[in-house]
mmCIF file of C-alpha atoms in Angstrom:
data_model
loop_
_atom_site.group_PDB
_atom_site.id
_atom_site.type_symbol
_atom_site.label_atom_id
_atom_site.label_comp_id
_atom_site.label_asym_id
_atom_site.label_seq_id
_atom_site.Cartn_x
_atom_site.Cartn_y
_atom_site.Cartn_z
ATOM 1 C CA ASP O 509 -0.060 0.437 -0.287
ATOM 2 C CA GLY O 510 1.130 3.382 -0.587
ATOM 3 C CA GLY O 511 1.058 6.315 1.837
ATOM 4 C CA ILE O 512 2.335 7.993 4.633
ATOM 5 C CA THR O 513 3.019 6.541 7.947
ATOM 6 C CA GLN O 514 4.011 8.199 11.293
ATOM 7 C CA SER O 515 4.813 6.142 14.214
ATOM 8 C CA PRO O 516 4.162 6.103 17.538
ATOM 9 C CA LYS O 517 0.097 6.777 17.232
ATOM 10 C CA TYR O 518 0.545 8.131 21.158
ATOM 11 C CA LEU O 519 3.632 8.931 22.883
ATOM 12 C CA PHE O 520 4.908 10.057 26.736
ATOM 13 C CA ARG O 521 7.525 12.245 27.807
ATOM 14 C CA LYS O 522 9.182 13.377 30.473
ATOM 15 C CA GLU O 523 10.651 17.436 30.951
ATOM 16 C CA GLY O 524 13.866 17.718 29.652
ATOM 17 C CA GLN O 525 14.364 14.385 27.087
ATOM 18 C CA ASN O 526 14.499 15.112 23.679
ATOM 19 C CA VAL O 527 12.049 12.093 21.909
ATOM 20 C CA THR O 528 12.490 10.888 18.228
ATOM 21 C CA LEU O 529 8.471 11.370 15.603
ATOM 22 C CA SER O 530 9.661 9.233 12.695
ATOM 23 C CA CYS O 531 7.762 9.610 9.589
ATOM 24 C CA GLU O 532 8.171 7.721 6.418
ATOM 25 C CA GLN O 533 6.106 7.161 2.833
ATOM 26 C CA ASN O 534 6.158 5.716 0.441
ATOM 27 C CA LEU O 535 4.792 7.450 -2.331
ATOM 28 C CA ASN O 536 8.572 8.881 -3.865
ATOM 29 C CA HIS O 537 7.784 12.579 -2.934
ATOM 30 C CA ASP O 538 10.120 14.825 -3.395
ATOM 31 C CA ALA O 539 9.302 17.258 -0.375
ATOM 32 C CA MET O 540 8.309 16.320 2.928
ATOM 33 C CA TYR O 541 6.523 18.516 5.936
ATOM 34 C CA TRP O 542 6.091 18.647 9.634
ATOM 35 C CA TYR O 543 2.849 20.566 11.253
ATOM 36 C CA ARG O 544 1.828 21.120 14.897
ATOM 37 C CA GLN O 545 -1.471 21.298 16.164
ATOM 38 C CA ASP O 546 -2.771 22.184 18.844
ATOM 39 C CA PRO O 547 -6.436 21.706 20.536
ATOM 40 C CA GLY O 548 -8.960 24.252 18.649
ATOM 41 C CA GLN O 549 -6.075 25.859 16.389
ATOM 42 C CA GLY O 550 -4.670 25.455 12.190
ATOM 43 C CA LEU O 551 -1.968 23.853 11.191
ATOM 44 C CA ARG O 552 1.229 25.604 11.565
ATOM 45 C CA LEU O 553 4.787 24.718 10.043
ATOM 46 C CA ILE O 554 7.951 23.715 12.009
ATOM 47 C CA TYR O 555 10.477 22.257 9.751
ATOM 48 C CA TYR O 556 10.069 21.520 5.293
ATOM 49 C CA SER O 557 12.061 19.673 2.301
ATOM 50 C CA GLN O 558 12.419 19.113 -0.317
ATOM 51 C CA ILE O 559 15.678 17.904 -1.059
ATOM 52 C CA VAL O 560 17.604 15.039 0.592
ATOM 53 C CA ASN O 561 20.430 16.703 2.399
ATOM 54 C CA ASP O 562 18.935 19.859 2.782
ATOM 55 C CA PHE O 563 15.461 20.799 5.042
ATOM 56 C CA GLN O 564 14.309 24.944 6.024
ATOM 57 C CA LYS O 565 12.623 25.866 9.601
ATOM 58 C CA GLY O 566 9.026 26.687 9.554
ATOM 59 C CA ASP O 567 6.889 29.295 11.327
ATOM 60 C CA ILE O 568 8.038 27.826 14.440
ATOM 61 C CA ALA O 569 11.755 25.701 14.298
ATOM 62 C CA GLU O 570 12.684 26.575 17.983
ATOM 63 C CA GLY O 571 12.884 23.429 20.579
ATOM 64 C CA TYR O 572 12.824 21.105 17.079
ATOM 65 C CA SER O 573 15.414 19.829 14.177
ATOM 66 C CA VAL O 574 14.973 16.913 11.422
ATOM 67 C CA SER O 575 17.354 15.333 8.976
ATOM 68 C CA ARG O 576 16.145 13.807 5.665
ATOM 69 C CA GLU O 577 19.090 11.053 4.747
ATOM 70 C CA LYS O 578 16.408 9.079 2.815
ATOM 71 C CA LYS O 579 13.944 10.147 0.146
ATOM 72 C CA GLU O 580 11.807 7.765 1.865
ATOM 73 C CA SER O 581 12.049 9.163 5.729
ATOM 74 C CA PHE O 582 11.797 13.137 7.072
ATOM 75 C CA PRO O 583 12.590 12.206 10.967
ATOM 76 C CA LEU O 584 11.150 15.004 13.706
ATOM 77 C CA THR O 585 13.379 15.106 17.321
ATOM 78 C CA VAL O 586 11.261 17.585 20.044
ATOM 79 C CA THR O 587 14.082 18.854 22.374
ATOM 80 C CA SER O 588 14.362 19.463 25.695
ATOM 81 C CA ALA O 589 13.992 23.526 24.418
ATOM 82 C CA GLN O 590 11.354 23.168 22.995
ATOM 83 C CA LYS O 591 8.654 25.575 25.770
ATOM 84 C CA ASN O 592 5.671 23.162 25.255
ATOM 85 C CA PRO O 593 5.810 20.261 23.268
ATOM 86 C CA THR O 594 2.397 18.051 24.305
ATOM 87 C CA ALA O 595 0.721 18.768 21.169
ATOM 88 C CA PHE O 596 -0.716 16.669 17.745
ATOM 89 C CA TYR O 597 2.198 16.904 15.321
ATOM 90 C CA LEU O 598 1.222 16.032 11.775
ATOM 91 C CA CYS O 599 4.011 14.739 8.205
ATOM 92 C CA ALA O 600 3.290 15.558 4.787
ATOM 93 C CA SER O 601 4.346 14.465 1.546
ATOM 94 C CA GLN O 602 3.994 16.191 -1.515
ATOM 95 C CA LYS O 603 4.582 15.455 -5.193
ATOM 96 C CA LEU O 604 7.020 18.932 -6.138
ATOM 97 C CA ALA O 605 5.495 18.602 -10.147
ATOM 98 C CA GLY O 606 4.199 21.787 -12.482
ATOM 99 C CA LEU O 607 1.348 23.089 -11.186
ATOM 100 C CA TYR O 608 -0.284 20.368 -8.410
ATOM 101 C CA ASN O 609 0.826 20.724 -5.303
ATOM 102 C CA GLU O 610 -1.574 18.992 -2.982
ATOM 103 C CA GLN O 611 -0.163 17.599 0.579
ATOM 104 C CA PHE O 612 -1.249 14.636 1.152
ATOM 105 C CA PHE O 613 -0.417 13.763 5.168
ATOM 106 C CA GLY O 614 0.219 11.080 7.509
ATOM 107 C CA PRO O 615 -2.261 10.430 10.809
ATOM 108 C CA GLY O 616 -0.227 11.935 13.141
ATOM 109 C CA THR O 617 1.440 11.174 15.985
ATOM 110 C CA ARG O 618 -0.074 12.914 20.065
ATOM 111 C CA LEU O 619 2.922 13.436 22.158
ATOM 112 C CA THR O 620 2.514 14.489 25.623
ATOM 113 C CA VAL O 621 4.500 15.463 27.981
ATOM 114 C CA LEU O 622 4.276 14.130 31.926
ATOM 115 C CA GLY J 1393 2.864 36.130 4.452
ATOM 116 C CA GLN J 1394 0.155 35.484 2.591
ATOM 117 C CA GLN J 1395 -2.962 34.561 5.244
ATOM 118 C CA LEU J 1396 -5.962 32.825 4.486
ATOM 119 C CA ASN J 1397 -8.827 33.676 6.056
ATOM 120 C CA GLN J 1398 -11.161 31.368 6.845
ATOM 121 C CA SER J 1399 -15.060 31.691 8.100
ATOM 122 C CA PRO J 1400 -16.955 30.642 10.388
ATOM 123 C CA GLN J 1401 -15.009 28.902 12.910
ATOM 124 C CA SER J 1402 -17.608 26.637 13.606
ATOM 125 C CA MET J 1403 -20.958 25.673 12.727
ATOM 126 C CA PHE J 1404 -23.083 23.863 14.735
ATOM 127 C CA ILE J 1405 -25.971 22.008 12.164
ATOM 128 C CA GLN J 1406 -28.845 19.348 12.291
ATOM 129 C CA GLU J 1407 -28.447 16.010 10.005
ATOM 130 C CA GLY J 1408 -30.008 16.916 6.307
ATOM 131 C CA GLU J 1409 -29.665 21.148 6.456
ATOM 132 C CA ASP J 1410 -26.862 22.016 3.396
ATOM 133 C CA VAL J 1411 -23.303 23.645 4.713
ATOM 134 C CA SER J 1412 -20.859 26.797 2.698
ATOM 135 C CA MET J 1413 -17.764 27.711 3.581
ATOM 136 C CA ASN J 1414 -14.989 29.933 2.929
ATOM 137 C CA CYS J 1415 -11.962 31.111 2.240
ATOM 138 C CA THR J 1416 -10.237 34.059 1.499
ATOM 139 C CA SER J 1417 -7.194 35.817 0.443
ATOM 140 C CA SER J 1418 -5.463 39.007 0.571
ATOM 141 C CA SER J 1419 -2.983 38.169 -2.614
ATOM 142 C CA ILE J 1420 -3.680 35.935 -5.659
ATOM 143 C CA PHE J 1421 -3.816 31.853 -5.363
ATOM 144 C CA ASN J 1422 -3.642 29.415 -8.072
ATOM 145 C CA THR J 1423 -4.491 26.828 -6.687
ATOM 146 C CA TRP J 1424 -6.414 25.944 -3.983
ATOM 147 C CA LEU J 1425 -7.521 23.591 -1.942
ATOM 148 C CA TRP J 1426 -10.035 21.636 0.272
ATOM 149 C CA TYR J 1427 -8.921 19.570 2.865
ATOM 150 C CA LYS J 1428 -10.692 17.762 6.122
ATOM 151 C CA GLN J 1429 -9.913 15.944 9.220
ATOM 152 C CA ASP J 1430 -11.188 13.923 10.983
ATOM 153 C CA PRO J 1431 -10.776 13.452 15.743
ATOM 154 C CA GLY J 1432 -7.379 12.432 16.316
ATOM 155 C CA GLU J 1433 -6.537 11.973 12.217
ATOM 156 C CA GLY J 1434 -4.360 13.233 9.841
ATOM 157 C CA PRO J 1435 -6.249 15.262 7.565
ATOM 158 C CA VAL J 1436 -7.516 14.140 4.066
ATOM 159 C CA LEU J 1437 -7.309 16.030 0.445
ATOM 160 C CA LEU J 1438 -11.342 16.754 -0.652
ATOM 161 C CA ILE J 1439 -10.979 18.493 -3.533
ATOM 162 C CA ALA J 1440 -8.319 20.458 -5.900
ATOM 163 C CA LEU J 1441 -8.841 24.002 -7.193
ATOM 164 C CA TYR J 1442 -6.903 24.495 -10.372
ATOM 165 C CA LYS J 1443 -8.210 27.392 -12.357
ATOM 166 C CA ALA J 1444 -9.774 30.463 -11.243
ATOM 167 C CA GLY J 1445 -14.163 29.995 -11.657
ATOM 168 C CA GLU J 1446 -14.283 26.116 -12.154
ATOM 169 C CA LEU J 1447 -16.492 23.930 -9.596
ATOM 170 C CA THR J 1448 -16.056 21.079 -9.022
ATOM 171 C CA SER J 1449 -17.623 18.524 -7.621
ATOM 172 C CA ASN J 1450 -17.000 15.231 -5.269
ATOM 173 C CA GLY J 1451 -20.558 13.603 -3.595
ATOM 174 C CA ARG J 1452 -21.769 15.516 -1.703
ATOM 175 C CA LEU J 1453 -19.275 18.502 -1.608
ATOM 176 C CA THR J 1454 -18.619 21.715 -3.905
ATOM 177 C CA ALA J 1455 -16.169 23.591 -4.228
ATOM 178 C CA GLN J 1456 -15.466 26.617 -5.832
ATOM 179 C CA PHE J 1457 -12.265 28.960 -7.197
ATOM 180 C CA GLY J 1458 -13.262 31.857 -6.433
ATOM 181 C CA ILE J 1459 -13.341 34.768 -10.203
ATOM 182 C CA THR J 1460 -10.570 36.773 -8.857
ATOM 183 C CA ARG J 1461 -8.486 33.915 -7.541
ATOM 184 C CA LYS J 1462 -8.592 35.845 -3.475
ATOM 185 C CA ASP J 1463 -10.922 33.032 -2.551
ATOM 186 C CA SER J 1464 -12.872 29.704 -2.833
ATOM 187 C CA PHE J 1465 -15.843 28.198 -1.322
ATOM 188 C CA LEU J 1466 -17.091 24.963 -0.443
ATOM 189 C CA ASN J 1467 -20.854 23.110 0.195
ATOM 190 C CA ILE J 1468 -21.607 20.193 1.559
ATOM 191 C CA SER J 1469 -25.492 19.567 0.851
ATOM 192 C CA ALA J 1470 -27.384 17.197 2.972
ATOM 193 C CA SER J 1471 -25.431 16.514 6.044
ATOM 194 C CA ILE J 1472 -24.683 13.263 7.170
ATOM 195 C CA PRO J 1473 -22.742 12.663 11.261
ATOM 196 C CA SER J 1474 -19.701 11.725 9.832
ATOM 197 C CA ASP J 1475 -19.536 14.881 7.852
ATOM 198 C CA VAL J 1476 -18.399 15.976 11.764
ATOM 199 C CA GLY J 1477 -14.966 17.401 11.718
ATOM 200 C CA ILE J 1478 -11.981 20.112 10.478
ATOM 201 C CA TYR J 1479 -13.062 21.353 7.167
ATOM 202 C CA PHE J 1480 -9.001 23.505 5.799
ATOM 203 C CA CYS J 1481 -8.428 25.433 2.664
ATOM 204 C CA ALA J 1482 -5.064 25.919 1.354
ATOM 205 C CA GLY J 1483 -2.973 27.684 -1.143
ATOM 206 C CA PRO J 1484 0.005 26.909 -2.548
ATOM 207 C CA SER J 1485 2.750 29.737 -0.721
ATOM 208 C CA ALA J 1486 4.704 32.599 -1.996
ATOM 209 C CA GLY J 1487 6.998 30.869 -5.173
ATOM 210 C CA GLY J 1488 10.937 31.436 -4.723
ATOM 211 C CA THR J 1489 12.015 29.067 -2.118
ATOM 212 C CA SER J 1490 8.962 28.609 -0.614
ATOM 213 C CA TYR J 1491 7.784 26.213 -3.597
ATOM 214 C CA GLY J 1492 5.947 23.712 -2.101
ATOM 215 C CA LYS J 1493 4.474 25.000 0.980
ATOM 216 C CA LEU J 1494 1.162 25.253 1.371
ATOM 217 C CA THR J 1495 -0.454 28.314 3.534
ATOM 218 C CA PHE J 1496 -3.278 26.353 5.350
ATOM 219 C CA GLY J 1497 -6.856 28.413 6.657
ATOM 220 C CA GLN J 1498 -7.698 28.534 10.601
ATOM 221 C CA GLY J 1499 -10.182 26.157 9.940
ATOM 222 C CA THR J 1500 -14.070 25.992 9.500
ATOM 223 C CA ILE J 1501 -14.981 23.019 12.757
ATOM 224 C CA LEU J 1502 -18.643 21.371 11.316
ATOM 225 C CA THR J 1503 -20.567 19.644 14.457
ATOM 226 C CA VAL J 1504 -23.502 16.879 13.473
ATOM 227 C CA HIS J 1505 -26.367 16.882 15.000
ATOM 228 C CA PRO J 1506 -28.354 13.893 14.344
#
């Protein structure tokens, strides 16, 4: 099955710990994105990557880090520097071709800091 | 940067009623996308619009690309309980290094009472 997978679905972390969220896609998409969603709010862009070994900060990158060593994978690390990490995290991917801009989303990871 | 203003922020309707929501921008968009997010899941693409004036249907959903290219509308006819969720509009951010990035509206939360 082609698609985007995120794991785990639920994640609990103690304050002061780093945690890494997984995102994998087998759609052969060029670009990948990480968003944060807080209750009752829209999507805020954390980081994005359009090619392997390159990524750009989004609107709320502080306290987060990413890597793009493979086209299929774009893991997000939530560091202890992120002041309020409890949120729903969404990964998306996109084929960069012509006028078509659709992003396709994974099922999300809900992170709770205890 | 670009902003999308989506309204209404929330809607409470009875099953069987029709629903209308819209999205406006201060700048021109060449693509409009409409997504639906079920509770606890990632957004799913409903309809993509690529041409000013375009009217596209997907079952009970109809979306239109405004003729000014600064707005878009989504209508849901004869709502059912499974229409509950958050509806987002989105469009491509400005060009250059932002190629591929999307700007999202704040979302419309739809509640359908049986």
